[in-house]
PDB file of C-alpha atoms in Angstrom:
ATOM      1  CA  UNK A   1      69.444  -7.185  21.864  1.00  0.00           C
ATOM      2  CA  UNK A   2      69.802  -3.376  22.079  1.00  0.00           C
ATOM      3  CA  UNK A   3      66.876  -1.465  22.859  1.00  0.00           C
ATOM      4  CA  UNK A   4      65.675   0.630  19.902  1.00  0.00           C
ATOM      5  CA  UNK A   5      66.711   4.252  20.017  1.00  0.00           C
ATOM      6  CA  UNK A   6      64.081   6.483  21.688  1.00  0.00           C
ATOM      7  CA  UNK A   7      62.094   8.390  18.947  1.00  0.00           C
ATOM      8  CA  UNK A   8      61.526  12.182  19.639  1.00  0.00           C
ATOM      9  CA  UNK A   9      58.043  13.163  20.221  1.00  0.00           C
ATOM     10  CA  UNK A  10      56.862  15.845  17.805  1.00  0.00           C
ATOM     11  CA  UNK A  11      55.972  19.199  19.420  1.00  0.00           C
ATOM     12  CA  UNK A  12      52.376  19.521  19.800  1.00  0.00           C
ATOM     13  CA  UNK A  13      50.287  21.968  18.266  1.00  0.00           C
ATOM     14  CA  UNK A  14      48.868  23.474  21.407  1.00  0.00           C
ATOM     15  CA  UNK A  15      52.487  24.311  22.360  1.00  0.00           C
ATOM     16  CA  UNK A  16      53.324  25.989  19.140  1.00  0.00           C
ATOM     17  CA  UNK A  17      50.147  28.108  19.328  1.00  0.00           C
ATOM     18  CA  UNK A  18      51.009  28.933  22.991  1.00  0.00           C
ATOM     19  CA  UNK A  19      54.421  30.263  21.840  1.00  0.00           C
ATOM     20  CA  UNK A  20      52.657  32.421  19.033  1.00  0.00           C
ATOM     21  CA  UNK A  21      50.278  33.963  21.518  1.00  0.00           C
ATOM     22  CA  UNK A  22      53.026  34.902  23.894  1.00  0.00           C
ATOM     23  CA  UNK A  23      55.126  36.603  21.224  1.00  0.00           C
ATOM     24  CA  UNK A  24      52.169  38.451  20.000  1.00  0.00           C
ATOM     25  CA  UNK A  25      51.404  39.692  23.749  1.00  0.00           C
ATOM     26  CA  UNK A  26      55.003  40.556  24.200  1.00  0.00           C
ATOM     27  CA  UNK A  27      54.875  42.430  21.081  1.00  0.00           C
ATOM     28  CA  UNK A  28      51.497  44.145  21.996  1.00  0.00           C
ATOM     29  CA  UNK A  29      52.926  44.972  25.383  1.00  0.00           C
ATOM     30  CA  UNK A  30      55.824  46.786  23.950  1.00  0.00           C
ATOM     31  CA  UNK A  31      53.821  48.759  21.560  1.00  0.00           C
ATOM     32  CA  UNK A  32      51.555  49.753  24.430  1.00  0.00           C
ATOM     33  CA  UNK A  33      54.522  51.008  26.453  1.00  0.00           C
ATOM     34  CA  UNK A  34      55.785  52.996  23.427  1.00  0.00           C
ATOM     35  CA  UNK A  35      52.430  54.606  22.812  1.00  0.00           C
ATOM     36  CA  UNK A  36      52.031  55.592  26.276  1.00  0.00           C
ATOM     37  CA  UNK A  37      55.660  57.036  26.424  1.00  0.00           C
ATOM     38  CA  UNK A  38      55.181  59.129  23.272  1.00  0.00           C
ATOM     39  CA  UNK A  39      51.803  60.461  24.451  1.00  0.00           C
ATOM     40  CA  UNK A  40      53.497  61.477  27.749  1.00  0.00           C
ATOM     41  CA  UNK A  41      56.312  63.104  26.162  1.00  0.00           C
ATOM     42  CA  UNK A  42      53.972  64.833  23.539  1.00  0.00           C
ATOM     43  CA  UNK A  43      51.620  66.043  26.174  1.00  0.00           C
ATOM     44  CA  UNK A  44      54.671  67.513  28.193  1.00  0.00           C
ATOM     45  CA  UNK A  45      55.906  69.276  25.139  1.00  0.00           C
ATOM     46  CA  UNK A  46      52.460  70.922  24.454  1.00  0.00           C
ATOM     47  CA  UNK A  47      52.365  72.138  28.121  1.00  0.00           C
ATOM     48  CA  UNK A  48      54.958  74.626  26.732  1.00  0.00           C
ATOM     49  CA  UNK A  49      54.750  74.769  23.108  1.00  0.00           C
ATOM     50  CA  UNK A  50      51.714  75.549  21.141  1.00  0.00           C
ATOM     51  CA  UNK A  51      50.411  72.370  18.925  1.00  0.00           C
ATOM     52  CA  UNK A  52      51.366  73.072  15.482  1.00  0.00           C
ATOM     53  CA  UNK A  53      48.686  71.007  13.959  1.00  0.00           C
ATOM     54  CA  UNK A  54      45.726  68.845  15.165  1.00  0.00           C
ATOM     55  CA  UNK A  55      44.091  65.801  13.656  1.00  0.00           C
ATOM     56  CA  UNK A  56      41.141  67.719  12.672  1.00  0.00           C
ATOM     57  CA  UNK A  57      42.941  70.472  10.980  1.00  0.00           C
ATOM     58  CA  UNK A  58      44.780  67.672   8.897  1.00  0.00           C
ATOM     59  CA  UNK A  59      41.325  66.130   8.138  1.00  0.00           C
ATOM     60  CA  UNK A  60      39.714  69.471   7.229  1.00  0.00           C
ATOM     61  CA  UNK A  61      42.864  70.160   4.775  1.00  0.00           C
ATOM     62  CA  UNK A  62      42.102  66.931   3.029  1.00  0.00           C
ATOM     63  CA  UNK A  63      38.552  67.995   2.554  1.00  0.00           C
ATOM     64  CA  UNK A  64      39.670  71.115   0.806  1.00  0.00           C
ATOM     65  CA  UNK A  65      39.558  73.885   3.624  1.00  0.00           C
ATOM     66  CA  UNK A  66      42.754  75.922   4.266  1.00  0.00           C
ATOM     67  CA  UNK A  67      43.759  76.598   7.691  1.00  0.00           C
ATOM     68  CA  UNK A  68      43.417  80.025   9.380  1.00  0.00           C
ATOM     69  CA  UNK A  69      44.992  80.304  12.845  1.00  0.00           C
ATOM     70  CA  UNK A  70      47.018  82.474  15.016  1.00  0.00           C
ATOM     71  CA  UNK A  71      48.153  81.282  18.344  1.00  0.00           C
ATOM     72  CA  UNK A  72      47.933  84.012  20.946  1.00  0.00           C
ATOM     73  CA  UNK A  73      48.941  83.634  24.776  1.00  0.00           C
ATOM     74  CA  UNK A  74      46.314  83.503  27.545  1.00  0.00           C
ATOM     75  CA  UNK A  75      46.659  87.168  28.615  1.00  0.00           C
ATOM     76  CA  UNK A  76      45.866  88.243  24.998  1.00  0.00           C
ATOM     77  CA  UNK A  77      42.403  86.629  25.011  1.00  0.00           C
ATOM     78  CA  UNK A  78      39.514  88.631  26.210  1.00  0.00           C
ATOM     79  CA  UNK A  79      38.367  87.510  29.536  1.00  0.00           C
ATOM     80  CA  UNK A  80      34.814  87.838  28.040  1.00  0.00           C
ATOM     81  CA  UNK A  81      35.619  84.947  25.681  1.00  0.00           C
ATOM     82  CA  UNK A  82      36.940  82.949  28.613  1.00  0.00           C
ATOM     83  CA  UNK A  83      33.927  83.609  30.854  1.00  0.00           C
ATOM     84  CA  UNK A  84      31.565  82.730  27.837  1.00  0.00           C
ATOM     85  CA  UNK A  85      33.114  79.332  26.965  1.00  0.00           C
ATOM     86  CA  UNK A  86      33.073  78.247  30.527  1.00  0.00           C
ATOM     87  CA  UNK A  87      29.541  79.430  31.104  1.00  0.00           C
ATOM     88  CA  UNK A  88      28.367  77.744  27.600  1.00  0.00           C
ATOM     89  CA  UNK A  89      30.540  74.585  27.729  1.00  0.00           C
ATOM     90  CA  UNK A  90      31.504  73.664  31.093  1.00  0.00           C
ATOM     91  CA  UNK A  91      30.302  75.550  34.353  1.00  0.00           C
ATOM     92  CA  UNK A  92      31.957  73.221  36.306  1.00  0.00           C
ATOM     93  CA  UNK A  93      35.349  73.626  34.870  1.00  0.00           C
ATOM     94  CA  UNK A  94      37.353  74.577  38.115  1.00  0.00           C
ATOM     95  CA  UNK A  95      35.584  71.903  40.118  1.00  0.00           C
ATOM     96  CA  UNK A  96      36.292  68.774  38.374  1.00  0.00           C
ATOM     97  CA  UNK A  97      39.314  66.744  37.204  1.00  0.00           C
ATOM     98  CA  UNK A  98      38.102  66.474  33.646  1.00  0.00           C
ATOM     99  CA  UNK A  99      34.959  64.629  33.899  1.00  0.00           C
ATOM    100  CA  UNK A 100      31.854  66.368  35.273  1.00  0.00           C
ATOM    101  CA  UNK A 101      29.662  63.243  36.114  1.00  0.00           C
ATOM    102  CA  UNK A 102      26.703  65.260  37.236  1.00  0.00           C
ATOM    103  CA  UNK A 103      26.529  66.798  33.759  1.00  0.00           C
ATOM    104  CA  UNK A 104      26.918  63.318  32.118  1.00  0.00           C
ATOM    105  CA  UNK A 105      24.089  62.098  34.240  1.00  0.00           C
ATOM    106  CA  UNK A 106      21.935  65.092  33.115  1.00  0.00           C
ATOM    107  CA  UNK A 107      22.668  64.440  29.521  1.00  0.00           C
ATOM    108  CA  UNK A 108      21.903  60.882  29.548  1.00  0.00           C
ATOM    109  CA  UNK A 109      18.424  61.643  31.172  1.00  0.00           C
ATOM    110  CA  UNK A 110      17.928  64.272  28.555  1.00  0.00           C
ATOM    111  CA  UNK A 111      18.871  62.221  25.728  1.00  0.00           C
ATOM    112  CA  UNK A 112      16.220  59.640  26.622  1.00  0.00           C
ATOM    113  CA  UNK A 113      13.421  62.007  26.321  1.00  0.00           C
ATOM    114  CA  UNK A 114      14.529  64.193  23.420  1.00  0.00           C
ATOM    115  CA  UNK A 115      15.620  63.654  19.939  1.00  0.00           C
ATOM    116  CA  UNK A 116      18.259  66.437  20.252  1.00  0.00           C
ATOM    117  CA  UNK A 117      21.346  64.924  21.746  1.00  0.00           C
ATOM    118  CA  UNK A 118      23.237  66.680  24.345  1.00  0.00           C
ATOM    119  CA  UNK A 119      26.609  65.838  25.601  1.00  0.00           C
ATOM    120  CA  UNK A 120      28.150  65.854  28.901  1.00  0.00           C
ATOM    121  CA  UNK A 121      31.646  66.582  27.759  1.00  0.00           C
ATOM    122  CA  UNK A 122      33.853  69.146  29.604  1.00  0.00           C
ATOM    123  CA  UNK A 123      36.496  71.725  28.324  1.00  0.00           C
ATOM    124  CA  UNK A 124      39.157  69.383  29.246  1.00  0.00           C
ATOM    125  CA  UNK A 125      37.399  66.365  27.189  1.00  0.00           C
ATOM    126  CA  UNK A 126      37.295  68.733  24.334  1.00  0.00           C
ATOM    127  CA  UNK A 127      40.793  69.924  24.464  1.00  0.00           C
ATOM    128  CA  UNK A 128      41.984  66.267  24.637  1.00  0.00           C
ATOM    129  CA  UNK A 129      39.887  65.371  21.575  1.00  0.00           C
ATOM    130  CA  UNK A 130      40.975  68.394  19.612  1.00  0.00           C
ATOM    131  CA  UNK A 131      44.804  68.080  20.334  1.00  0.00           C
ATOM    132  CA  UNK A 132      45.322  64.313  20.160  1.00  0.00           C
ATOM    133  CA  UNK A 133      42.500  62.535  18.698  1.00  0.00           C
ATOM    134  CA  UNK A 134      39.995  62.380  15.800  1.00  0.00           C
ATOM    135  CA  UNK A 135      36.504  63.788  15.560  1.00  0.00           C
ATOM    136  CA  UNK A 136      34.787  60.531  15.098  1.00  0.00           C
ATOM    137  CA  UNK A 137      32.302  60.963  12.194  1.00  0.00           C
ATOM    138  CA  UNK A 138      31.084  57.207  12.297  1.00  0.00           C
ATOM    139  CA  UNK A 139      29.747  55.247  15.126  1.00  0.00           C
ATOM    140  CA  UNK A 140      32.947  52.889  15.201  1.00  0.00           C
ATOM    141  CA  UNK A 141      35.284  55.717  15.268  1.00  0.00           C
ATOM    142  CA  UNK A 142      33.240  57.568  17.620  1.00  0.00           C
ATOM    143  CA  UNK A 143      33.364  54.875  20.166  1.00  0.00           C
ATOM    144  CA  UNK A 144      37.074  54.124  19.420  1.00  0.00           C
ATOM    145  CA  UNK A 145      37.917  57.613  20.285  1.00  0.00           C
ATOM    146  CA  UNK A 146      35.730  57.479  23.434  1.00  0.00           C
ATOM    147  CA  UNK A 147      37.817  54.727  24.774  1.00  0.00           C
ATOM    148  CA  UNK A 148      41.174  56.664  24.807  1.00  0.00           C
ATOM    149  CA  UNK A 149      39.713  60.174  25.470  1.00  0.00           C
ATOM    150  CA  UNK A 150      39.606  59.812  28.989  1.00  0.00           C
ATOM    151  CA  UNK A 151      43.235  58.792  29.184  1.00  0.00           C
ATOM    152  CA  UNK A 152      44.209  62.136  27.373  1.00  0.00           C
ATOM    153  CA  UNK A 153      41.928  64.079  29.730  1.00  0.00           C
ATOM    154  CA  UNK A 154      43.598  62.781  32.887  1.00  0.00           C
ATOM    155  CA  UNK A 155      47.045  63.500  30.986  1.00  0.00           C
ATOM    156  CA  UNK A 156      46.402  67.065  30.423  1.00  0.00           C
ATOM    157  CA  UNK A 157      44.505  67.653  33.709  1.00  0.00           C
ATOM    158  CA  UNK A 158      47.720  66.235  35.566  1.00  0.00           C
ATOM    159  CA  UNK A 159      50.421  67.636  33.436  1.00  0.00           C
ATOM    160  CA  UNK A 160      48.856  71.051  32.322  1.00  0.00           C
ATOM    161  CA  UNK A 161      46.564  72.475  34.957  1.00  0.00           C
ATOM    162  CA  UNK A 162      43.353  74.560  34.063  1.00  0.00           C
ATOM    163  CA  UNK A 163      44.978  77.595  32.813  1.00  0.00           C
ATOM    164  CA  UNK A 164      46.989  75.897  30.027  1.00  0.00           C
ATOM    165  CA  UNK A 165      44.036  73.639  29.287  1.00  0.00           C
ATOM    166  CA  UNK A 166      41.867  76.644  28.532  1.00  0.00           C
ATOM    167  CA  UNK A 167      44.574  78.508  26.741  1.00  0.00           C
ATOM    168  CA  UNK A 168      45.191  75.561  24.366  1.00  0.00           C
ATOM    169  CA  UNK A 169      41.239  74.913  24.000  1.00  0.00           C
ATOM    170  CA  UNK A 170      40.715  78.732  23.108  1.00  0.00           C
ATOM    171  CA  UNK A 171      43.394  78.409  20.515  1.00  0.00           C
ATOM    172  CA  UNK A 172      42.644  75.291  18.720  1.00  0.00           C
ATOM    173  CA  UNK A 173      38.993  74.875  18.723  1.00  0.00           C
ATOM    174  CA  UNK A 174      37.209  75.205  15.290  1.00  0.00           C
ATOM    175  CA  UNK A 175      34.999  78.468  14.902  1.00  0.00           C
ATOM    176  CA  UNK A 176      34.092  78.234  11.332  1.00  0.00           C
ATOM    177  CA  UNK A 177      35.272  76.025   8.391  1.00  0.00           C
ATOM    178  CA  UNK A 178      39.167  76.242   8.403  1.00  0.00           C
ATOM    179  CA  UNK A 179      39.015  78.792  11.317  1.00  0.00           C
ATOM    180  CA  UNK A 180      40.765  77.770  14.432  1.00  0.00           C
ATOM    181  CA  UNK A 181      41.412  79.740  17.610  1.00  0.00           C
ATOM    182  CA  UNK A 182      40.332  82.815  19.312  1.00  0.00           C
ATOM    183  CA  UNK A 183      42.309  85.184  17.312  1.00  0.00           C
ATOM    184  CA  UNK A 184      41.449  83.879  13.743  1.00  0.00           C
ATOM    185  CA  UNK A 185      37.808  83.558  14.897  1.00  0.00           C
ATOM    186  CA  UNK A 186      37.695  87.143  16.151  1.00  0.00           C
ATOM    187  CA  UNK A 187      39.218  88.463  13.012  1.00  0.00           C
ATOM    188  CA  UNK A 188      36.951  86.358  10.685  1.00  0.00           C
ATOM    189  CA  UNK A 189      33.738  87.187  12.296  1.00  0.00           C
ATOM    190  CA  UNK A 190      34.182  90.706  13.934  1.00  0.00           C
ATOM    191  CA  UNK A 191      37.249  92.212  12.157  1.00  0.00           C
ATOM    192  CA  UNK A 192      39.267  92.599  15.584  1.00  0.00           C
ATOM    193  CA  UNK A 193      41.586  90.914  17.872  1.00  0.00           C
ATOM    194  CA  UNK A 194      40.657  88.333  20.402  1.00  0.00           C
ATOM    195  CA  UNK A 195      41.693  90.905  23.175  1.00  0.00           C
ATOM    196  CA  UNK A 196      39.174  93.310  22.046  1.00  0.00           C
ATOM    197  CA  UNK A 197      35.966  90.907  22.072  1.00  0.00           C
ATOM    198  CA  UNK A 198      32.778  92.364  23.691  1.00  0.00           C
ATOM    199  CA  UNK A 199      30.725  90.392  26.024  1.00  0.00           C
ATOM    200  CA  UNK A 200      27.996  90.031  23.072  1.00  0.00           C
ATOM    201  CA  UNK A 201      30.797  88.910  20.592  1.00  0.00           C
ATOM    202  CA  UNK A 202      32.311  86.436  22.839  1.00  0.00           C
ATOM    203  CA  UNK A 203      28.796  84.959  23.824  1.00  0.00           C
ATOM    204  CA  UNK A 204      28.190  84.614  20.010  1.00  0.00           C
ATOM    205  CA  UNK A 205      31.306  82.873  19.433  1.00  0.00           C
ATOM    206  CA  UNK A 206      30.557  80.347  22.428  1.00  0.00           C
ATOM    207  CA  UNK A 207      26.956  79.787  21.156  1.00  0.00           C
ATOM    208  CA  UNK A 208      28.323  78.479  17.856  1.00  0.00           C
ATOM    209  CA  UNK A 209      30.799  75.895  19.337  1.00  0.00           C
ATOM    210  CA  UNK A 210      28.628  72.864  19.307  1.00  0.00           C
ATOM    211  CA  UNK A 211      28.419  73.362  15.507  1.00  0.00           C
ATOM    212  CA  UNK A 212      30.571  76.074  13.942  1.00  0.00           C
ATOM    213  CA  UNK A 213      30.297  74.651  10.544  1.00  0.00           C
ATOM    214  CA  UNK A 214      26.510  75.277  10.555  1.00  0.00           C
ATOM    215  CA  UNK A 215      26.167  78.213  12.402  1.00  0.00           C
ATOM    216  CA  UNK A 216      27.883  81.737  12.264  1.00  0.00           C
ATOM    217  CA  UNK A 217      28.790  84.047  15.197  1.00  0.00           C
ATOM    218  CA  UNK A 218      29.358  86.859  12.731  1.00  0.00           C
ATOM    219  CA  UNK A 219      25.865  86.378  10.977  1.00  0.00           C
ATOM    220  CA  UNK A 220      23.940  84.753  13.739  1.00  0.00           C
ATOM    221  CA  UNK A 221      20.643  83.014  13.304  1.00  0.00           C
ATOM    222  CA  UNK A 222      17.619  83.764  15.614  1.00  0.00           C
ATOM    223  CA  UNK A 223      18.640  80.682  17.525  1.00  0.00           C
ATOM    224  CA  UNK A 224      22.086  81.786  17.934  1.00  0.00           C
ATOM    225  CA  UNK A 225      21.193  85.192  19.177  1.00  0.00           C
ATOM    226  CA  UNK A 226      18.837  83.733  21.812  1.00  0.00           C
ATOM    227  CA  UNK A 227      21.294  81.260  22.832  1.00  0.00           C
ATOM    228  CA  UNK A 228      23.969  84.072  23.064  1.00  0.00           C
ATOM    229  CA  UNK A 229      21.608  86.053  25.189  1.00  0.00           C
ATOM    230  CA  UNK A 230      21.467  83.102  27.478  1.00  0.00           C
ATOM    231  CA  UNK A 231      25.115  82.715  27.677  1.00  0.00           C
ATOM    232  CA  UNK A 232      25.543  86.426  28.471  1.00  0.00           C
ATOM    233  CA  UNK A 233      23.310  85.969  31.501  1.00  0.00           C
ATOM    234  CA  UNK A 234      25.393  82.784  32.713  1.00  0.00           C
ATOM    235  CA  UNK A 235      28.533  84.735  32.203  1.00  0.00           C
ATOM    236  CA  UNK A 236      27.737  86.779  35.566  1.00  0.00           C
ATOM    237  CA  UNK A 237      28.059  83.508  37.366  1.00  0.00           C
ATOM    238  CA  UNK A 238      31.753  82.884  36.111  1.00  0.00           C
ATOM    239  CA  UNK A 239      34.568  84.349  38.182  1.00  0.00           C
ATOM    240  CA  UNK A 240      37.040  86.601  36.805  1.00  0.00           C
ATOM    241  CA  UNK A 241      39.473  84.419  34.667  1.00  0.00           C
ATOM    242  CA  UNK A 242      42.360  86.963  34.489  1.00  0.00           C
ATOM    243  CA  UNK A 243      45.679  85.489  35.467  1.00  0.00           C
ATOM    244  CA  UNK A 244      44.074  81.937  36.108  1.00  0.00           C
ATOM    245  CA  UNK A 245      40.571  80.827  35.572  1.00  0.00           C
ATOM    246  CA  UNK A 246      40.469  78.885  38.723  1.00  0.00           C
ATOM    247  CA  UNK A 247      42.245  81.168  41.306  1.00  0.00           C
ATOM    248  CA  UNK A 248      39.445  82.856  43.170  1.00  0.00           C
TER     249      UNK A 248
END
């Protein structure tokens, strides 16, 4: 008597699940490669071409603010403004590769004792955030941005250099609702070009950077006036940024 035909065993459920996981991981891997490739390409382009828009500008447009911006090259921005911004925002700008760990430690210690939160971000961090990322107005979106911000910071530090980072930052940062960049800010607050800013005007602009939608450089409060005075004193410790901010 012939043996009965062998019965095919049904594929086990774990095997099907394993195949599904592998396909999803392969898809995720391809997506990561595409995102990295696009980010590197965009960073390379922005190393020579002015960013036309930033995520923050788009968000502000949807909030009803029109955009006022006028890109100007590095050499057409007053060295006073460069000194003021470095003094106020990132005194170690030329000494680090995008992350000032001493400043981060000081900020953490300060925040443990004070209700007024202080950040430890650098100009490079701020540039990466402004050009490529979102502001993060809620806790989840802020933490999501913080996860990818170091990657873009390292990209621009590696591909742009300090001069280009400072040039881009001064041309895209928000200085009043809908007002972006040094030229638009100088015209908006002082009715003059960015190249003609005095030490005091530059210090006032730097003083409002933490919250340009609340404070005004053109109509400074007592707090902003006092902070601008501090920044003017700190500016004496910043080397001449003409030509390149870190060649001295």
